[in-house]
PDB file of C-alpha atoms in Angstrom:
ATOM      1  CA  UNK B   1     -50.249 -20.592  24.782  1.00 47.00           C
ATOM      2  CA  UNK B   2     -47.618 -22.736  26.444  1.00 56.00           C
ATOM      3  CA  UNK B   3     -45.132 -21.017  28.946  1.00 65.00           C
ATOM      4  CA  UNK B   4     -42.277 -19.825  28.348  1.00 74.00           C
ATOM      5  CA  UNK B   5     -39.354 -21.940  29.135  1.00 78.00           C
ATOM      6  CA  UNK B   6     -37.402 -20.609  31.976  1.00 86.00           C
ATOM      7  CA  UNK B   7     -33.461 -20.026  30.812  1.00 84.00           C
ATOM      8  CA  UNK B   8     -32.115 -22.985  32.420  1.00 87.00           C
ATOM      9  CA  UNK B   9     -34.946 -25.112  30.547  1.00 87.00           C
ATOM     10  CA  UNK B  10     -34.072 -23.701  27.640  1.00 84.00           C
ATOM     11  CA  UNK B  11     -30.123 -24.310  27.942  1.00 87.00           C
ATOM     12  CA  UNK B  12     -31.029 -27.749  28.431  1.00 89.00           C
ATOM     13  CA  UNK B  13     -32.938 -28.067  25.111  1.00 85.00           C
ATOM     14  CA  UNK B  14     -30.451 -25.613  23.406  1.00 87.00           C
ATOM     15  CA  UNK B  15     -27.876 -28.563  24.586  1.00 90.00           C
ATOM     16  CA  UNK B  16     -29.883 -31.293  23.489  1.00 90.00           C
ATOM     17  CA  UNK B  17     -30.414 -29.577  19.915  1.00 88.00           C
ATOM     18  CA  UNK B  18     -26.956 -29.553  19.948  1.00 86.00           C
ATOM     19  CA  UNK B  19     -25.958 -33.398  20.144  1.00 90.00           C
ATOM     20  CA  UNK B  20     -27.145 -32.897  16.376  1.00 91.00           C
ATOM     21  CA  UNK B  21     -25.895 -31.106  13.529  1.00 91.00           C
ATOM     22  CA  UNK B  22     -27.262 -27.746  12.736  1.00 91.00           C
ATOM     23  CA  UNK B  23     -28.664 -29.254   9.324  1.00 91.00           C
ATOM     24  CA  UNK B  24     -30.473 -31.864  11.595  1.00 92.00           C
ATOM     25  CA  UNK B  25     -32.518 -29.450  13.261  1.00 92.00           C
ATOM     26  CA  UNK B  26     -35.629 -28.443  11.808  1.00 92.00           C
ATOM     27  CA  UNK B  27     -37.113 -25.096  10.797  1.00 93.00           C
ATOM     28  CA  UNK B  28     -39.933 -25.076  13.644  1.00 93.00           C
ATOM     29  CA  UNK B  29     -37.284 -26.018  16.108  1.00 92.00           C
ATOM     30  CA  UNK B  30     -35.249 -23.212  14.788  1.00 93.00           C
ATOM     31  CA  UNK B  31     -38.235 -20.781  15.002  1.00 94.00           C
ATOM     32  CA  UNK B  32     -38.458 -21.661  18.446  1.00 93.00           C
ATOM     33  CA  UNK B  33     -34.738 -20.628  19.181  1.00 94.00           C
ATOM     34  CA  UNK B  34     -35.264 -17.158  17.362  1.00 95.00           C
ATOM     35  CA  UNK B  35     -38.765 -16.691  19.383  1.00 94.00           C
ATOM     36  CA  UNK B  36     -36.792 -17.406  22.758  1.00 94.00           C
ATOM     37  CA  UNK B  37     -37.008 -14.367  25.614  1.00 94.00           C
ATOM     38  CA  UNK B  38     -33.496 -15.348  26.218  1.00 95.00           C
ATOM     39  CA  UNK B  39     -30.842 -13.980  24.026  1.00 96.00           C
ATOM     40  CA  UNK B  40     -28.185 -16.658  24.159  1.00 96.00           C
ATOM     41  CA  UNK B  41     -30.827 -19.063  22.887  1.00 95.00           C
ATOM     42  CA  UNK B  42     -31.774 -16.822  19.828  1.00 96.00           C
ATOM     43  CA  UNK B  43     -28.197 -15.808  19.257  1.00 96.00           C
ATOM     44  CA  UNK B  44     -27.814 -19.891  19.038  1.00 95.00           C
ATOM     45  CA  UNK B  45     -30.882 -19.603  16.426  1.00 95.00           C
ATOM     46  CA  UNK B  46     -29.426 -16.696  14.643  1.00 96.00           C
ATOM     47  CA  UNK B  47     -26.115 -18.913  14.404  1.00 96.00           C
ATOM     48  CA  UNK B  48     -27.826 -22.100  12.882  1.00 96.00           C
ATOM     49  CA  UNK B  49     -29.472 -19.903  10.694  1.00 96.00           C
ATOM     50  CA  UNK B  50     -25.902 -18.599   9.210  1.00 96.00           C
ATOM     51  CA  UNK B  51     -24.931 -22.229   9.328  1.00 96.00           C
ATOM     52  CA  UNK B  52     -27.751 -23.601   7.101  1.00 95.00           C
ATOM     53  CA  UNK B  53     -28.431 -20.627   5.013  1.00 95.00           C
ATOM     54  CA  UNK B  54     -31.776 -20.818   5.920  1.00 95.00           C
ATOM     55  CA  UNK B  55     -33.682 -17.653   3.992  1.00 95.00           C
ATOM     56  CA  UNK B  56     -37.129 -18.668   4.681  1.00 94.00           C
ATOM     57  CA  UNK B  57     -36.301 -17.667   8.255  1.00 96.00           C
ATOM     58  CA  UNK B  58     -35.064 -13.866   7.393  1.00 96.00           C
ATOM     59  CA  UNK B  59     -37.984 -12.387   8.571  1.00 96.00           C
ATOM     60  CA  UNK B  60     -38.143 -14.330  12.060  1.00 97.00           C
ATOM     61  CA  UNK B  61     -34.450 -12.725  12.270  1.00 97.00           C
ATOM     62  CA  UNK B  62     -35.788  -9.503  11.938  1.00 97.00           C
ATOM     63  CA  UNK B  63     -38.655  -9.831  14.003  1.00 97.00           C
ATOM     64  CA  UNK B  64     -36.077 -10.951  16.725  1.00 97.00           C
ATOM     65  CA  UNK B  65     -33.713  -7.837  15.970  1.00 98.00           C
ATOM     66  CA  UNK B  66     -36.587  -5.536  16.841  1.00 97.00           C
ATOM     67  CA  UNK B  67     -37.862  -7.504  19.845  1.00 97.00           C
ATOM     68  CA  UNK B  68     -34.494  -7.495  21.395  1.00 98.00           C
ATOM     69  CA  UNK B  69     -34.151  -3.446  20.821  1.00 97.00           C
ATOM     70  CA  UNK B  70     -36.599  -2.985  23.180  1.00 96.00           C
ATOM     71  CA  UNK B  71     -35.180  -2.251  26.743  1.00 96.00           C
ATOM     72  CA  UNK B  72     -32.277  -3.744  25.317  1.00 96.00           C
ATOM     73  CA  UNK B  73     -30.304  -3.641  28.733  1.00 94.00           C
ATOM     74  CA  UNK B  74     -32.425  -6.043  29.957  1.00 95.00           C
ATOM     75  CA  UNK B  75     -33.239  -8.126  27.147  1.00 96.00           C
ATOM     76  CA  UNK B  76     -30.387  -8.564  25.495  1.00 97.00           C
ATOM     77  CA  UNK B  77     -27.249  -7.745  27.818  1.00 96.00           C
ATOM     78  CA  UNK B  78     -23.598  -7.809  25.812  1.00 96.00           C
ATOM     79  CA  UNK B  79     -25.954  -7.484  22.413  1.00 97.00           C
ATOM     80  CA  UNK B  80     -25.638 -11.152  22.235  1.00 97.00           C
ATOM     81  CA  UNK B  81     -28.550 -11.884  19.907  1.00 97.00           C
ATOM     82  CA  UNK B  82     -28.328  -8.287  17.926  1.00 98.00           C
ATOM     83  CA  UNK B  83     -25.022  -9.257  17.033  1.00 98.00           C
ATOM     84  CA  UNK B  84     -25.716 -12.669  15.849  1.00 98.00           C
ATOM     85  CA  UNK B  85     -28.324 -11.831  13.874  1.00 98.00           C
ATOM     86  CA  UNK B  86     -26.837  -9.113  11.954  1.00 98.00           C
ATOM     87  CA  UNK B  87     -24.090 -11.793  11.517  1.00 97.00           C
ATOM     88  CA  UNK B  88     -27.092 -14.293  10.008  1.00 97.00           C
ATOM     89  CA  UNK B  89     -28.423 -11.268   7.837  1.00 97.00           C
ATOM     90  CA  UNK B  90     -25.183 -10.892   6.532  1.00 97.00           C
ATOM     91  CA  UNK B  91     -24.520 -14.749   5.860  1.00 96.00           C
ATOM     92  CA  UNK B  92     -28.154 -14.629   3.726  1.00 97.00           C
ATOM     93  CA  UNK B  93     -27.268 -11.876   1.921  1.00 96.00           C
ATOM     94  CA  UNK B  94     -30.021  -9.768   3.176  1.00 95.00           C
ATOM     95  CA  UNK B  95     -29.616  -6.075   2.770  1.00 94.00           C
ATOM     96  CA  UNK B  96     -31.446  -4.825   5.837  1.00 96.00           C
ATOM     97  CA  UNK B  97     -30.663  -1.213   5.665  1.00 96.00           C
ATOM     98  CA  UNK B  98     -32.695   0.217   8.171  1.00 97.00           C
ATOM     99  CA  UNK B  99     -31.842  -2.762  10.642  1.00 97.00           C
ATOM    100  CA  UNK B 100     -27.774  -1.867   9.774  1.00 98.00           C
ATOM    101  CA  UNK B 101     -28.279   1.683  10.255  1.00 98.00           C
ATOM    102  CA  UNK B 102     -30.064   0.984  13.435  1.00 98.00           C
ATOM    103  CA  UNK B 103     -27.368  -1.331  14.654  1.00 98.00           C
ATOM    104  CA  UNK B 104     -24.817   1.168  13.278  1.00 98.00           C
ATOM    105  CA  UNK B 105     -25.861   4.303  15.880  1.00 98.00           C
ATOM    106  CA  UNK B 106     -27.121   1.901  18.783  1.00 98.00           C
ATOM    107  CA  UNK B 107     -25.130   2.389  22.061  1.00 97.00           C
ATOM    108  CA  UNK B 108     -25.988   0.007  24.607  1.00 97.00           C
ATOM    109  CA  UNK B 109     -24.761   1.208  28.126  1.00 95.00           C
ATOM    110  CA  UNK B 110     -24.444  -1.372  31.036  1.00 93.00           C
ATOM    111  CA  UNK B 111     -23.753  -2.008  34.609  1.00 90.00           C
ATOM    112  CA  UNK B 112     -19.888  -2.673  34.909  1.00 85.00           C
ATOM    113  CA  UNK B 113     -17.231  -2.375  37.691  1.00 81.00           C
ATOM    114  CA  UNK B 114     -17.020   1.275  38.710  1.00 76.00           C
ATOM    115  CA  UNK B 115     -19.702   2.543  36.514  1.00 83.00           C
ATOM    116  CA  UNK B 116     -20.995   1.708  33.044  1.00 91.00           C
ATOM    117  CA  UNK B 117     -19.568   0.383  29.663  1.00 94.00           C
ATOM    118  CA  UNK B 118     -21.131   0.339  26.280  1.00 96.00           C
ATOM    119  CA  UNK B 119     -21.744  -3.653  25.052  1.00 96.00           C
ATOM    120  CA  UNK B 120     -22.447  -2.402  21.755  1.00 97.00           C
ATOM    121  CA  UNK B 121     -18.918  -2.081  19.577  1.00 97.00           C
ATOM    122  CA  UNK B 122     -19.341  -5.717  17.690  1.00 97.00           C
ATOM    123  CA  UNK B 123     -22.782  -4.504  16.788  1.00 98.00           C
ATOM    124  CA  UNK B 124     -21.965  -1.527  15.264  1.00 98.00           C
ATOM    125  CA  UNK B 125     -18.808  -2.721  13.263  1.00 98.00           C
ATOM    126  CA  UNK B 126     -20.855  -5.753  11.874  1.00 98.00           C
ATOM    127  CA  UNK B 127     -23.524  -3.154  10.922  1.00 98.00           C
ATOM    128  CA  UNK B 128     -21.380  -0.632   9.318  1.00 98.00           C
ATOM    129  CA  UNK B 129     -19.363  -3.606   7.198  1.00 97.00           C
ATOM    130  CA  UNK B 130     -23.196  -4.835   6.464  1.00 97.00           C
ATOM    131  CA  UNK B 131     -24.082  -1.314   5.141  1.00 96.00           C
ATOM    132  CA  UNK B 132     -21.222  -1.007   2.912  1.00 96.00           C
ATOM    133  CA  UNK B 133     -21.611  -4.370   1.300  1.00 95.00           C
ATOM    134  CA  UNK B 134     -25.131  -3.415   0.518  1.00 94.00           C
ATOM    135  CA  UNK B 135     -24.089  -0.509  -1.265  1.00 93.00           C
ATOM    136  CA  UNK B 136     -25.937   2.093   1.092  1.00 95.00           C
ATOM    137  CA  UNK B 137     -25.147   5.262  -0.794  1.00 94.00           C
ATOM    138  CA  UNK B 138     -23.979   7.235   2.647  1.00 95.00           C
ATOM    139  CA  UNK B 139     -21.965   4.617   4.139  1.00 95.00           C
ATOM    140  CA  UNK B 140     -18.596   6.845   4.086  1.00 96.00           C
ATOM    141  CA  UNK B 141     -20.298   9.054   6.017  1.00 96.00           C
ATOM    142  CA  UNK B 142     -21.354   6.559   8.709  1.00 97.00           C
ATOM    143  CA  UNK B 143     -18.053   5.010   7.977  1.00 97.00           C
ATOM    144  CA  UNK B 144     -16.085   8.299   8.832  1.00 96.00           C
ATOM    145  CA  UNK B 145     -17.862   9.007  12.174  1.00 96.00           C
ATOM    146  CA  UNK B 146     -17.139   5.209  13.213  1.00 97.00           C
ATOM    147  CA  UNK B 147     -13.561   5.411  12.657  1.00 97.00           C
ATOM    148  CA  UNK B 148     -13.270   7.977  15.539  1.00 96.00           C
ATOM    149  CA  UNK B 149     -15.624   5.288  18.004  1.00 97.00           C
ATOM    150  CA  UNK B 150     -14.620   4.931  21.513  1.00 95.00           C
ATOM    151  CA  UNK B 151     -14.818   0.832  20.786  1.00 97.00           C
ATOM    152  CA  UNK B 152     -12.368  -0.312  19.099  1.00 96.00           C
ATOM    153  CA  UNK B 153     -14.346  -3.215  17.623  1.00 97.00           C
ATOM    154  CA  UNK B 154     -16.338  -0.831  16.270  1.00 98.00           C
ATOM    155  CA  UNK B 155     -13.378   1.322  14.824  1.00 97.00           C
ATOM    156  CA  UNK B 156     -11.698  -2.343  13.346  1.00 97.00           C
ATOM    157  CA  UNK B 157     -15.603  -2.684  11.584  1.00 98.00           C
ATOM    158  CA  UNK B 158     -15.179   0.798  10.177  1.00 98.00           C
ATOM    159  CA  UNK B 159     -11.914   0.273   8.811  1.00 97.00           C
ATOM    160  CA  UNK B 160     -13.297  -3.485   6.971  1.00 96.00           C
ATOM    161  CA  UNK B 161     -16.071  -1.398   5.771  1.00 97.00           C
ATOM    162  CA  UNK B 162     -13.457   1.315   4.146  1.00 96.00           C
ATOM    163  CA  UNK B 163     -11.991  -1.906   2.146  1.00 94.00           C
ATOM    164  CA  UNK B 164     -15.386  -3.116   1.322  1.00 94.00           C
ATOM    165  CA  UNK B 165     -17.279   0.235  -0.421  1.00 93.00           C
ATOM    166  CA  UNK B 166     -17.316   1.342  -3.344  1.00 77.00           C
ATOM    167  CA  UNK B 167     -15.783   4.739  -2.956  1.00 85.00           C
ATOM    168  CA  UNK B 168     -12.302   6.293  -4.323  1.00 88.00           C
ATOM    169  CA  UNK B 169     -12.326   8.514  -1.351  1.00 90.00           C
ATOM    170  CA  UNK B 170     -12.006   5.400   1.307  1.00 94.00           C
ATOM    171  CA  UNK B 171      -8.200   5.166   0.829  1.00 94.00           C
ATOM    172  CA  UNK B 172      -7.753   8.558   1.816  1.00 95.00           C
ATOM    173  CA  UNK B 173      -9.885   7.810   4.977  1.00 95.00           C
ATOM    174  CA  UNK B 174      -7.854   4.926   5.691  1.00 95.00           C
ATOM    175  CA  UNK B 175      -4.902   6.708   5.362  1.00 95.00           C
ATOM    176  CA  UNK B 176      -6.259   9.847   7.530  1.00 95.00           C
ATOM    177  CA  UNK B 177      -6.891   7.078  10.229  1.00 95.00           C
ATOM    178  CA  UNK B 178      -3.253   5.621  10.241  1.00 91.00           C
ATOM    179  CA  UNK B 179      -1.989   9.477  10.598  1.00 91.00           C
ATOM    180  CA  UNK B 180      -4.215  10.177  13.343  1.00 92.00           C
ATOM    181  CA  UNK B 181      -2.939   7.254  15.000  1.00 90.00           C
ATOM    182  CA  UNK B 182      -5.406   4.752  17.529  1.00 91.00           C
ATOM    183  CA  UNK B 183      -4.323   3.734  21.007  1.00 91.00           C
ATOM    184  CA  UNK B 184      -5.166  -0.054  19.905  1.00 91.00           C
ATOM    185  CA  UNK B 185      -2.656  -2.034  17.330  1.00 87.00           C
ATOM    186  CA  UNK B 186      -5.729  -4.286  15.720  1.00 90.00           C
ATOM    187  CA  UNK B 187      -7.145  -0.952  14.396  1.00 93.00           C
ATOM    188  CA  UNK B 188      -3.763   0.127  12.945  1.00 90.00           C
ATOM    189  CA  UNK B 189      -3.515  -3.026  11.639  1.00 88.00           C
ATOM    190  CA  UNK B 190      -6.356  -3.278  10.180  1.00 92.00           C
ATOM    191  CA  UNK B 191      -5.852   0.215   8.172  1.00 92.00           C
ATOM    192  CA  UNK B 192      -2.664  -1.241   6.869  1.00 90.00           C
ATOM    193  CA  UNK B 193      -4.188  -4.256   5.550  1.00 88.00           C
ATOM    194  CA  UNK B 194      -6.838  -3.009   3.682  1.00 92.00           C
ATOM    195  CA  UNK B 195      -4.961  -0.105   2.036  1.00 92.00           C
ATOM    196  CA  UNK B 196      -2.668  -3.347   0.866  1.00 88.00           C
ATOM    197  CA  UNK B 197      -5.851  -5.238   0.087  1.00 88.00           C
ATOM    198  CA  UNK B 198      -7.213  -2.209  -1.842  1.00 90.00           C
ATOM    199  CA  UNK B 199      -4.002  -1.691  -4.199  1.00 89.00           C
ATOM    200  CA  UNK B 200      -0.724  -2.916  -2.359  1.00 84.00           C
ATOM    201  CA  UNK B 201       1.779  -1.310  -5.091  1.00 83.00           C
ATOM    202  CA  UNK B 202       0.143   2.003  -4.505  1.00 87.00           C
ATOM    203  CA  UNK B 203      -0.228   2.265  -0.877  1.00 89.00           C
ATOM    204  CA  UNK B 204       3.128  -0.027  -0.084  1.00 82.00           C
ATOM    205  CA  UNK B 205       5.099   3.521  -0.259  1.00 80.00           C
ATOM    206  CA  UNK B 206       2.710   5.302   2.133  1.00 87.00           C
ATOM    207  CA  UNK B 207       3.249   2.408   4.271  1.00 85.00           C
ATOM    208  CA  UNK B 208       7.390   3.305   4.455  1.00 79.00           C
ATOM    209  CA  UNK B 209       7.070   5.770   6.607  1.00 80.00           C
ATOM    210  CA  UNK B 210       5.783   3.888   9.434  1.00 81.00           C
ATOM    211  CA  UNK B 211       8.768   1.849   9.465  1.00 76.00           C
ATOM    212  CA  UNK B 212      11.769   4.256  10.826  1.00 72.00           C
ATOM    213  CA  UNK B 213      11.408   2.442  14.068  1.00 75.00           C
ATOM    214  CA  UNK B 214      10.344  -1.048  14.028  1.00 72.00           C
ATOM    215  CA  UNK B 215       9.513  -1.239  18.157  1.00 73.00           C
ATOM    216  CA  UNK B 216       6.799   1.277  17.585  1.00 80.00           C
ATOM    217  CA  UNK B 217       3.815   0.323  17.575  1.00 81.00           C
ATOM    218  CA  UNK B 218       2.853   1.470  13.816  1.00 81.00           C
ATOM    219  CA  UNK B 219       5.565  -0.432  12.324  1.00 81.00           C
ATOM    220  CA  UNK B 220       5.108  -3.632  14.063  1.00 81.00           C
ATOM    221  CA  UNK B 221       1.792  -3.790  12.332  1.00 85.00           C
ATOM    222  CA  UNK B 222       2.694  -2.205   9.105  1.00 83.00           C
ATOM    223  CA  UNK B 223       5.386  -4.609   8.848  1.00 81.00           C
ATOM    224  CA  UNK B 224       2.944  -7.931  10.112  1.00 82.00           C
ATOM    225  CA  UNK B 225       0.435  -6.204   7.448  1.00 83.00           C
ATOM    226  CA  UNK B 226       3.317  -6.249   4.342  1.00 81.00           C
ATOM    227  CA  UNK B 227       3.946  -9.760   5.591  1.00 81.00           C
ATOM    228  CA  UNK B 228       0.629 -11.039   5.246  1.00 82.00           C
ATOM    229  CA  UNK B 229       0.114  -9.116   1.699  1.00 78.00           C
ATOM    230  CA  UNK B 230       1.398 -11.663  -0.315  1.00 78.00           C
ATOM    231  CA  UNK B 231       2.346  -8.779  -3.213  1.00 80.00           C
ATOM    232  CA  UNK B 232       5.464  -8.116  -4.835  1.00 84.00           C
ATOM    233  CA  UNK B 233       5.563  -4.740  -4.190  1.00 82.00           C
ATOM    234  CA  UNK B 234       5.334  -5.879  -0.178  1.00 83.00           C
ATOM    235  CA  UNK B 235       8.279  -7.587  -0.793  1.00 87.00           C
ATOM    236  CA  UNK B 236      10.034  -4.511  -2.852  1.00 86.00           C
ATOM    237  CA  UNK B 237       9.151  -3.021   0.395  1.00 82.00           C
ATOM    238  CA  UNK B 238      10.338  -4.970   2.890  1.00 86.00           C
ATOM    239  CA  UNK B 239      13.773  -5.798   1.046  1.00 90.00           C
ATOM    240  CA  UNK B 240      14.092  -1.784   0.998  1.00 86.00           C
ATOM    241  CA  UNK B 241      13.703  -1.408   4.594  1.00 84.00           C
ATOM    242  CA  UNK B 242      16.351  -4.454   5.355  1.00 90.00           C
ATOM    243  CA  UNK B 243      18.977  -2.416   3.160  1.00 90.00           C
ATOM    244  CA  UNK B 244      18.079   1.182   4.582  1.00 86.00           C
ATOM    245  CA  UNK B 245      17.950  -0.341   8.471  1.00 85.00           C
ATOM    246  CA  UNK B 246      20.696   1.440  10.446  1.00 84.00           C
ATOM    247  CA  UNK B 247      20.072  -1.148  13.338  1.00 87.00           C
ATOM    248  CA  UNK B 248      20.059  -4.765  13.571  1.00 89.00           C
ATOM    249  CA  UNK B 249      16.460  -4.448  15.249  1.00 86.00           C
ATOM    250  CA  UNK B 250      15.449  -2.860  12.084  1.00 84.00           C
ATOM    251  CA  UNK B 251      16.894  -5.676  10.480  1.00 90.00           C
ATOM    252  CA  UNK B 252      15.392  -8.453  12.559  1.00 90.00           C
ATOM    253  CA  UNK B 253      12.013  -6.487  11.649  1.00 86.00           C
ATOM    254  CA  UNK B 254      12.295  -6.463   8.004  1.00 87.00           C
ATOM    255  CA  UNK B 255      13.683 -10.301   7.617  1.00 92.00           C
ATOM    256  CA  UNK B 256      10.959 -11.676  10.387  1.00 89.00           C
ATOM    257  CA  UNK B 257       8.048 -10.732   7.772  1.00 87.00           C
ATOM    258  CA  UNK B 258      10.291 -11.379   4.716  1.00 91.00           C
ATOM    259  CA  UNK B 259      10.170 -15.197   6.001  1.00 90.00           C
ATOM    260  CA  UNK B 260       6.601 -14.951   6.559  1.00 87.00           C
ATOM    261  CA  UNK B 261       5.680 -13.726   3.209  1.00 85.00           C
ATOM    262  CA  UNK B 262       5.289 -16.850   1.194  1.00 80.00           C
ATOM    263  CA  UNK B 263       6.120 -15.778  -2.287  1.00 86.00           C
ATOM    264  CA  UNK B 264       8.147 -15.900  -5.216  1.00 88.00           C
ATOM    265  CA  UNK B 265      11.580 -13.868  -4.768  1.00 91.00           C
ATOM    266  CA  UNK B 266      11.662 -14.577  -0.285  1.00 92.00           C
ATOM    267  CA  UNK B 267      13.375 -17.993  -0.730  1.00 93.00           C
ATOM    268  CA  UNK B 268      15.908 -16.509  -3.059  1.00 94.00           C
ATOM    269  CA  UNK B 269      16.923 -13.288  -1.086  1.00 95.00           C
ATOM    270  CA  UNK B 270      17.230 -15.003   2.637  1.00 95.00           C
ATOM    271  CA  UNK B 271      19.269 -17.609   0.421  1.00 95.00           C
ATOM    272  CA  UNK B 272      21.667 -15.314  -1.018  1.00 96.00           C
ATOM    273  CA  UNK B 273      22.068 -13.113   2.089  1.00 96.00           C
ATOM    274  CA  UNK B 274      22.986 -16.295   3.967  1.00 95.00           C
ATOM    275  CA  UNK B 275      25.208 -17.508   1.415  1.00 94.00           C
ATOM    276  CA  UNK B 276      26.796 -14.513   0.755  1.00 95.00           C
ATOM    277  CA  UNK B 277      26.426 -11.496   3.195  1.00 95.00           C
ATOM    278  CA  UNK B 278      28.885 -11.367   6.293  1.00 94.00           C
ATOM    279  CA  UNK B 279      29.081 -14.092   8.724  1.00 94.00           C
ATOM    280  CA  UNK B 280      27.272 -11.649  11.596  1.00 93.00           C
ATOM    281  CA  UNK B 281      24.357 -10.577   8.949  1.00 95.00           C
ATOM    282  CA  UNK B 282      23.959 -14.343   7.752  1.00 94.00           C
ATOM    283  CA  UNK B 283      23.833 -15.192  11.909  1.00 94.00           C
ATOM    284  CA  UNK B 284      20.605 -12.441  11.779  1.00 95.00           C
ATOM    285  CA  UNK B 285      19.266 -14.215   9.008  1.00 94.00           C
ATOM    286  CA  UNK B 286      19.251 -17.886  10.458  1.00 93.00           C
ATOM    287  CA  UNK B 287      17.964 -16.742  13.355  1.00 92.00           C
ATOM    288  CA  UNK B 288      14.341 -15.928  12.249  1.00 92.00           C
ATOM    289  CA  UNK B 289      14.382 -18.636  10.004  1.00 92.00           C
ATOM    290  CA  UNK B 290      12.209 -20.807  12.642  1.00 88.00           C
ATOM    291  CA  UNK B 291       9.230 -20.515  11.247  1.00 88.00           C
ATOM    292  CA  UNK B 292       9.935 -22.058   7.550  1.00 88.00           C
ATOM    293  CA  UNK B 293      11.826 -24.986  10.058  1.00 86.00           C
ATOM    294  CA  UNK B 294       9.092 -27.786   8.764  1.00 88.00           C
ATOM    295  CA  UNK B 295       9.524 -26.609   5.185  1.00 89.00           C
ATOM    296  CA  UNK B 296      11.754 -29.502   3.889  1.00 91.00           C
ATOM    297  CA  UNK B 297      11.868 -28.102   0.495  1.00 92.00           C
ATOM    298  CA  UNK B 298      13.436 -24.499   1.909  1.00 91.00           C
ATOM    299  CA  UNK B 299      15.623 -26.751   4.390  1.00 91.00           C
ATOM    300  CA  UNK B 300      17.450 -28.527   1.446  1.00 92.00           C
ATOM    301  CA  UNK B 301      18.418 -25.271  -0.219  1.00 94.00           C
ATOM    302  CA  UNK B 302      19.405 -23.900   2.900  1.00 93.00           C
ATOM    303  CA  UNK B 303      21.726 -26.773   3.642  1.00 93.00           C
ATOM    304  CA  UNK B 304      23.104 -26.188  -0.012  1.00 94.00           C
ATOM    305  CA  UNK B 305      23.779 -22.707   0.383  1.00 94.00           C
ATOM    306  CA  UNK B 306      25.339 -23.017   3.984  1.00 93.00           C
ATOM    307  CA  UNK B 307      27.478 -26.126   2.316  1.00 93.00           C
ATOM    308  CA  UNK B 308      28.752 -23.418  -0.687  1.00 95.00           C
ATOM    309  CA  UNK B 309      29.297 -20.678   2.083  1.00 93.00           C
ATOM    310  CA  UNK B 310      31.962 -23.530   4.106  1.00 91.00           C
ATOM    311  CA  UNK B 311      31.275 -22.108   6.910  1.00 92.00           C
ATOM    312  CA  UNK B 312      31.371 -24.852   9.790  1.00 92.00           C
ATOM    313  CA  UNK B 313      30.755 -22.177  12.340  1.00 93.00           C
ATOM    314  CA  UNK B 314      27.555 -20.719  10.627  1.00 93.00           C
ATOM    315  CA  UNK B 315      26.240 -24.502   9.818  1.00 91.00           C
ATOM    316  CA  UNK B 316      26.795 -25.491  13.347  1.00 92.00           C
ATOM    317  CA  UNK B 317      24.698 -22.460  14.295  1.00 90.00           C
ATOM    318  CA  UNK B 318      21.609 -23.032  11.895  1.00 89.00           C
ATOM    319  CA  UNK B 319      21.538 -26.511  12.645  1.00 88.00           C
ATOM    320  CA  UNK B 320      21.159 -25.929  16.365  1.00 88.00           C
ATOM    321  CA  UNK B 321      19.016 -22.897  16.414  1.00 83.00           C
ATOM    322  CA  UNK B 322      16.668 -24.915  13.737  1.00 81.00           C
ATOM    323  CA  UNK B 323      16.380 -27.824  16.205  1.00 82.00           C
ATOM    324  CA  UNK B 324      15.733 -25.857  19.457  1.00 79.00           C
ATOM    325  CA  UNK B 325      13.831 -23.231  18.300  1.00 71.00           C
TER     326      UNK B 325
END
């Protein structure tokens, strides 16, 4: 039996393989990568399997996962291999419920500055999404537990899984997480995005309660999610937020999201304000238009609106603002 390659030799071999495209690397060579004792090398093999959809190597992925679950703090620091393997199994649409359950419950404490830290958060997050997509019957129970995980990556995964699971209870669980709050804005943002993805018209109204203070983290993530929603309900929600705003900060927050919301009605709403609203309010609109500065059709419509308004000061401000931002 050939002696296993040292880490330096294994990485050198991997660099040689990476000179070719993933499809040019043979199954035998990928098998050698997956069989490596070095987690970074095995992870690279899993990534090749995922990118090339090599279903025939699913069993080798499972064997590698099992291998790196033994003494994981030593064999797979940072959960690099296990996380890449789960990503590959997901890409192959392999419904390996047992593997995903092991991943959901895996905690891997490793030495860190001043003590130890858990490095398996991303793994748990990926595995809970995979469980949901598999149709695992108790997925909601696992999601509920993971929503309170100590790692934000695991919590984000739990929220995404709630969006993927076929359960009428999922929106209620995501709403509860939003109401409970989270220290990480990315988790709150994922909650907003999932609710809008599930049913924008139904859940946009629920998000309104978080918009009173546009500078608060919940409001900022809710507005960002609405801006990315691409649904008429989001525009109606943001227009309502703008019209009910009591401060310039609230109006600017709503306008910034509307500018990013590229659906029918946004251009007309913005240009209507520029053409007919009071000068200070029209300036507020112009001040958030920089994301549209390279949109030539929009700029032509903006120029026409400013010309009809006959406000030279506003026109000059718009020209200067869009040329310098």
